XYZ file of C-alpha atoms in Angstrom:
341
model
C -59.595 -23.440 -18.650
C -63.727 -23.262 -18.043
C -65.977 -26.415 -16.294
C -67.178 -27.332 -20.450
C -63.500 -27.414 -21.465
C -62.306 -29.432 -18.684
C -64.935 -32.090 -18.940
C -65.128 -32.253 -22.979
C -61.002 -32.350 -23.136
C -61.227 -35.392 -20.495
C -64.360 -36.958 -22.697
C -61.924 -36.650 -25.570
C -57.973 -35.984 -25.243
C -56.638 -38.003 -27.821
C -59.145 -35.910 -30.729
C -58.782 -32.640 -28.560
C -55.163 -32.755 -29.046
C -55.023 -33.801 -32.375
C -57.171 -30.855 -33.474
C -54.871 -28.682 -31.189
C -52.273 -29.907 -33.304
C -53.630 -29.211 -36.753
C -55.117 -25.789 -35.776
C -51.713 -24.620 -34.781
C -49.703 -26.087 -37.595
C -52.361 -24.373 -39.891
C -51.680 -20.976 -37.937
C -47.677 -21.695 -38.544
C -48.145 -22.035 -42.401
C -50.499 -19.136 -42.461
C -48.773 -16.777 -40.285
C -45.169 -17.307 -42.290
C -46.558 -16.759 -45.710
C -48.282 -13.319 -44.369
C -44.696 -11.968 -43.224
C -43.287 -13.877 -46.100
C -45.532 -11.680 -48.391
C -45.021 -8.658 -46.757
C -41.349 -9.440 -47.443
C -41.453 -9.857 -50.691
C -43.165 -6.358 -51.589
C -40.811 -4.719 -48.850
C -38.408 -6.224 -51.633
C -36.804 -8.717 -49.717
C -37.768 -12.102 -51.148
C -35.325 -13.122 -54.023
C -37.600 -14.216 -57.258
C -41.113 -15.381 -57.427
C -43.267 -16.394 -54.111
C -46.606 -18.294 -54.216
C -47.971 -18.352 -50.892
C -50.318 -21.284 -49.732
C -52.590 -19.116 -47.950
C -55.819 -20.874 -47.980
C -54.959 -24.065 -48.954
C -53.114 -24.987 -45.497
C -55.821 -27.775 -44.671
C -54.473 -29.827 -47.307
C -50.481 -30.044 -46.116
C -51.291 -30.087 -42.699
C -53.692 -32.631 -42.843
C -51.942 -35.000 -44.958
C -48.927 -34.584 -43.449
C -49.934 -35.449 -40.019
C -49.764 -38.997 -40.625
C -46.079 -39.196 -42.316
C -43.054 -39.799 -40.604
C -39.672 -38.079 -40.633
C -38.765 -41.211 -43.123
C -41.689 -40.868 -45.327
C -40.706 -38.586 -48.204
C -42.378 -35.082 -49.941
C -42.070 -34.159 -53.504
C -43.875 -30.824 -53.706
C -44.242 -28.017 -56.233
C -43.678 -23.993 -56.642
C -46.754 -23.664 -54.012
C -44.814 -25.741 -51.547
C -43.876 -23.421 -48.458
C -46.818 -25.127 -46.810
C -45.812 -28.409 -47.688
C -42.337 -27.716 -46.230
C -43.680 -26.397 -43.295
C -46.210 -29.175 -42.422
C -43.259 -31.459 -42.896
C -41.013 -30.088 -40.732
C -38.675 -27.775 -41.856
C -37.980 -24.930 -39.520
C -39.737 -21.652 -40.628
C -36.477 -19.633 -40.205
C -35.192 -21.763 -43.140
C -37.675 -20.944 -45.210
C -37.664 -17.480 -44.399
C -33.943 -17.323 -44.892
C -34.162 -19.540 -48.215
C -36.528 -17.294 -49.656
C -34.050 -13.820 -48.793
C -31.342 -15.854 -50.514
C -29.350 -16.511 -47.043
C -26.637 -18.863 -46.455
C -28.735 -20.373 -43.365
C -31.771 -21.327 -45.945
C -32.826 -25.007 -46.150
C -31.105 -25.099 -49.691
C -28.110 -22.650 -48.775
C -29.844 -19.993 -50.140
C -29.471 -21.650 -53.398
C -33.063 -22.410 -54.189
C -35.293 -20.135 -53.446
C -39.138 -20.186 -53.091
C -39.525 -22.862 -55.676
C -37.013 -25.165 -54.705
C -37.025 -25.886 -50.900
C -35.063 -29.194 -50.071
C -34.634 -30.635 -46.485
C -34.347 -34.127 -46.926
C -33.467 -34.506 -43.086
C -37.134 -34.739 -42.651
C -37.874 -35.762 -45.629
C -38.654 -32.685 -47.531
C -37.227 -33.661 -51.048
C -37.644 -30.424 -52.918
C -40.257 -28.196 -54.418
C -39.778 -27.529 -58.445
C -41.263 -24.334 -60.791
C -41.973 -27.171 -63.158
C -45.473 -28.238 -63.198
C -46.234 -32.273 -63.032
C -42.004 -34.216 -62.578
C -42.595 -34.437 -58.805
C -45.480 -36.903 -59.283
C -42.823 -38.571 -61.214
C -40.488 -38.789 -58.474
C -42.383 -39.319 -55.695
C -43.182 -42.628 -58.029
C -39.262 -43.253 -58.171
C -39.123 -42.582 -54.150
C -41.999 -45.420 -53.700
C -40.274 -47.795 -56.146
C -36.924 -47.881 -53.830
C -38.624 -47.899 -50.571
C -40.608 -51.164 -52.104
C -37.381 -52.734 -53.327
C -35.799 -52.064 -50.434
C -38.394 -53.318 -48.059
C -38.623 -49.790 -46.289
C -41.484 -48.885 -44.245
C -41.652 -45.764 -46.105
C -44.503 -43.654 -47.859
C -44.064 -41.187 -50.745
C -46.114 -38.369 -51.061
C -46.821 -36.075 -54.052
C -48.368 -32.809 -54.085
C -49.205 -31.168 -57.258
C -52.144 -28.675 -58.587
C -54.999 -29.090 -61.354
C -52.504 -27.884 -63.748
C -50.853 -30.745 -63.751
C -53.552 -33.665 -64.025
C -53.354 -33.134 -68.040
C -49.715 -33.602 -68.179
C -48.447 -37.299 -68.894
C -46.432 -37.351 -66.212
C -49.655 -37.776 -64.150
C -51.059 -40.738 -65.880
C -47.991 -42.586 -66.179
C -46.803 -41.832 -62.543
C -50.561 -43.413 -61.569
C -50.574 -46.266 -63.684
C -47.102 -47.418 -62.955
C -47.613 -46.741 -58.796
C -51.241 -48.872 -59.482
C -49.612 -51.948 -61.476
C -46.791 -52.364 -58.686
C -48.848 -51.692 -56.056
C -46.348 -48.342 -54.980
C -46.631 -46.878 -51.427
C -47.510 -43.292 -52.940
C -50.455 -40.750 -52.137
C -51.250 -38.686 -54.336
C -52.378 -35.676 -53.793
C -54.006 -33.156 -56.365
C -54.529 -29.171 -54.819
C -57.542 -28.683 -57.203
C -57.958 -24.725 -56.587
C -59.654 -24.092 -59.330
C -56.849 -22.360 -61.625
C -53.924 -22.963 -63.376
C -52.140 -19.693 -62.784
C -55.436 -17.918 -64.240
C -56.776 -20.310 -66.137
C -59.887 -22.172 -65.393
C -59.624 -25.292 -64.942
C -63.027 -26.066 -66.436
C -61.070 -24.529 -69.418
C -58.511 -27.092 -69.568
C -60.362 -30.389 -68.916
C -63.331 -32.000 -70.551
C -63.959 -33.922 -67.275
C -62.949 -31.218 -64.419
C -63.406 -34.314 -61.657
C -59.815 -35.538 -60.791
C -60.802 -38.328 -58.533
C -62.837 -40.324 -61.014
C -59.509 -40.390 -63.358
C -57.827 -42.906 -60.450
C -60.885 -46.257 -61.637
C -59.169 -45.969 -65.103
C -55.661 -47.356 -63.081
C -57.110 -48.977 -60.441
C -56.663 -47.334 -58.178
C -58.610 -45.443 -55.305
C -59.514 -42.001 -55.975
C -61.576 -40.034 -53.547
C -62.898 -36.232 -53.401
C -61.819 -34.237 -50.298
C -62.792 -31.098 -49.057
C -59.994 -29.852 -49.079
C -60.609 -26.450 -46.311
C -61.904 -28.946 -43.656
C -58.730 -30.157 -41.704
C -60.327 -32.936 -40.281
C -61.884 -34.391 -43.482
C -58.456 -34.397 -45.249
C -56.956 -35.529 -41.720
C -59.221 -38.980 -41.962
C -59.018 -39.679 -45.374
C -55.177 -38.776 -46.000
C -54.646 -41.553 -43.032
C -56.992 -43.735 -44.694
C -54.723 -43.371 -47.719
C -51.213 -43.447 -45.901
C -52.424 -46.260 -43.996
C -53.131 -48.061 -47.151
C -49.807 -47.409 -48.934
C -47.687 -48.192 -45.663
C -49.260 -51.624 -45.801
C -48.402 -52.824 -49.023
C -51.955 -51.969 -50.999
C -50.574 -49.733 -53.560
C -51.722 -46.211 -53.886
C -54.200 -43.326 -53.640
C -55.477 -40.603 -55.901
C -56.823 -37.551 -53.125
C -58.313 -34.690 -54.820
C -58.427 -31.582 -52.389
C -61.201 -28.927 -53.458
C -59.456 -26.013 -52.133
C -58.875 -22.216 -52.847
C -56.009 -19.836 -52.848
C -57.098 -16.631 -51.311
C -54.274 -14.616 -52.509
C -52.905 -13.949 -56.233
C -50.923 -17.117 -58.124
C -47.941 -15.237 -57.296
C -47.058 -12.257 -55.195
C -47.562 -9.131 -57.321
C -49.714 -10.362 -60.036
C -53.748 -9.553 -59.633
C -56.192 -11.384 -57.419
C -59.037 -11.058 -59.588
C -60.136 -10.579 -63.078
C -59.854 -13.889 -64.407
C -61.997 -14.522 -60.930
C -64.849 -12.229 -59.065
C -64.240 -10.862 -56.669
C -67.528 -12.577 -55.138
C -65.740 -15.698 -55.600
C -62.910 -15.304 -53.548
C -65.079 -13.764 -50.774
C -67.548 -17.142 -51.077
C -63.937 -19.019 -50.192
C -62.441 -16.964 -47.363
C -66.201 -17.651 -45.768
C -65.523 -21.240 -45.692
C -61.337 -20.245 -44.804
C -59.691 -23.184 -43.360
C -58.494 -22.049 -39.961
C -61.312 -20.119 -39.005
C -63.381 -23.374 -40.030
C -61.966 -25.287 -37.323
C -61.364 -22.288 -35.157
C -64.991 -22.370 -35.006
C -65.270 -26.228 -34.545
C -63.055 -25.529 -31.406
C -64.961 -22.938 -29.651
C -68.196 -24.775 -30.583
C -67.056 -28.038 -28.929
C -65.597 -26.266 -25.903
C -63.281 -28.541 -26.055
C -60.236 -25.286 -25.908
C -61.071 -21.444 -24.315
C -61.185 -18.661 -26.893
C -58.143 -16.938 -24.689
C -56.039 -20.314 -25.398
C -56.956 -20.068 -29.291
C -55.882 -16.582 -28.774
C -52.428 -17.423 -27.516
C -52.031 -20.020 -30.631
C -52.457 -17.035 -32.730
C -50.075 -14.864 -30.871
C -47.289 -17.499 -30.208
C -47.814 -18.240 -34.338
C -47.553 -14.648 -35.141
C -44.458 -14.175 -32.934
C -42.887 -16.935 -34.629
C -43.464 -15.934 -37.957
C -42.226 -12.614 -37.291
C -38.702 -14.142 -35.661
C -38.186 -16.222 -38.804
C -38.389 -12.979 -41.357
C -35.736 -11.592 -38.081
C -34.029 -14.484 -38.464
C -33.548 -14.449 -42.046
C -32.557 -10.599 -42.654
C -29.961 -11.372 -40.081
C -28.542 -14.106 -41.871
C -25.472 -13.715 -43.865
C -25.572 -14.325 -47.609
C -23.594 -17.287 -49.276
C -20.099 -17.266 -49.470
C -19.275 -16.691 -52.815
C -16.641 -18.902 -53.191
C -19.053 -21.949 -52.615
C -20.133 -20.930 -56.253
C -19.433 -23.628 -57.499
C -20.727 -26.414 -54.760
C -23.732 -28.591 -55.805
C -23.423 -27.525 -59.523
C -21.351 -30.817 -60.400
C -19.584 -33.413 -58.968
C -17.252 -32.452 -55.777
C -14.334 -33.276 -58.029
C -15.664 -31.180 -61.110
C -16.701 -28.370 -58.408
C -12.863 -28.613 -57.041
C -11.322 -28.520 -60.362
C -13.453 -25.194 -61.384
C -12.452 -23.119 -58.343
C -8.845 -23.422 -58.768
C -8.911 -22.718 -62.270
């Protein structure tokens, strides 16, 4: 550790640690859906896989300030979300090969990741329900008188579906503890947004509920980090919710295997990396000198060698048994009742 680290980090734990924290929960998301694509083209990866590389700011930000209690409702971009929530890397990894050890059993699959233990409550491949649900979530945790936050993570794709504007209007009229978060990367799949909307600014949309609505950028950690508490903050307290819209990019294809550009330049997705989340706040760090470019270093490594156990982890695993065929399909009765027959 140098003289200017030692004397910033003591000037400033509580923020030096907390951007520790983010930076290497960033590196954990980013480092797993690497391996996680290199799986998939080695063939590994069972069905589709959209990775959440460039986007990490946005899950790891937000969910810094939720509890185990407080609940996720994400979408088929979600590995991030799952991540930055808790759930162990090796059970995505082994979710996504279709193992037994998986955090749905194997089950699920990329687009439907469910750990509810810490609060994870799935991912879905259909564009705009979650919001819906993570409106249900807040409902119960308000009738119940739980100290509980629901949080909803959905793309620009979904902001024109009704499930949007009724999830917002009946969290604003009941004063729901949800955040809502829209991941506006610019594309639906490959279509423009701009294409899609005749008013492309998602934020503005929350004054027509009554809610707050405010513009993030959503590749700088520590902008989403103060206003996702802000927002969190305000739901935990009773005040109803929060519209955040993330600016933010994905880097890599909408799914793994389809092309990066055409419906985008190529000069576009190089303007993004520039402004890439990690190395955003990779540069805050050493700028600061609040933490040594050899510590930094060792984040990345450690991340790496983690990411890189989970895809060991997973390839080890076995696969389901397949006389659990029937489990989770119906009732444990129903399920029962088919296997004997």
């Amino acid at each position: 550790m140098s003289a200017a680290q030692t004397v910033h980090t003591a000037a400033h734990p509580e923020q030096a640690l907390r951007e520790a924290h983010l930076y290497k929960e960033m590196l954990k998301i980013r480092e797993t859906e690497l391996q996680l694509a290199r799986a998939y083209r080695d063939g590994h990866v069972m069905g589709a896989c959209h990775t959440y590389v460039g986007q990490e700011a946005v899950a790891v930000g937000v969910c810094a300030h939720l509890q185990v209690e407080d609940a996720v409702f994400s979408t088929h971009r979600g590995h991030g979300h799952a991540l930055a929530k808790g759930v162990a890397a090796t059970e995505v990894a082994a979710e996504l090969f279709g193992r037994a050890t998986g955090c749905s059993g194997g089950r699920g699959g990329s687009m439907h990741l469910f750990s509810p233990e810490v609060g994870m409550m799935g991912t879905t491949g259909i564009v705009g329900p979650n919001i819906l649900q993570a409106v249900g979530a807040g409902y119960a945790f308000q009738l119940n008188g739980e100290d509980r936050v629901a949080v909803a993570f959905f793309g620009d794709g979904a902001v024109n579906n009704g499930a949007f504007h009724e999830g917002l209007n009946l969290a604003s009229i009941w004063d729901l503890p949800v955040v809502f978060v829209c991941e506006n990367n610019l594309y639906a799949t490959e279509v423009p947004f701009a294409y899609s909307a005749g008013n492309p600014e998602v934020a503005m949309r929350a004054e027509g509920y009554g809610c707050p609505g405010r513009v993030v950028d959503g590749n700088d950690v520590m902008e989403v980090d103060t206003v996702a508490g802000e927002a969190v903050t305000r739901a935990r307290r009773g005040d109803g919710p929060t519209l955040l819209e993330c600016k933010t990019y994905r880097t890599r294809a909408h799914a793994e295997g389809m092309p990066e550009v055409g419906y985008r330049t190529q000069e576009e997705v190089d303007s993004w990396k520039a402004r890439d989340p990690i190395a955003l706040l990779r540069s805050h760090l050493m700028g600061t000198e609040r933490v040594a470019a050899d510590e930094i270093s060792a984040w990345e490594d450690e991340a790496r060698e983690e990411a890189l156990a989970a895809i060991k982890f997973a390839k080890a695993s076995p696969w389901p048994d397949p006389s659990t065929v029937f489990d989770f399909v119906d009732s444990s009765d129903s399920a029962e009742a088919a296997r004997r027959s």
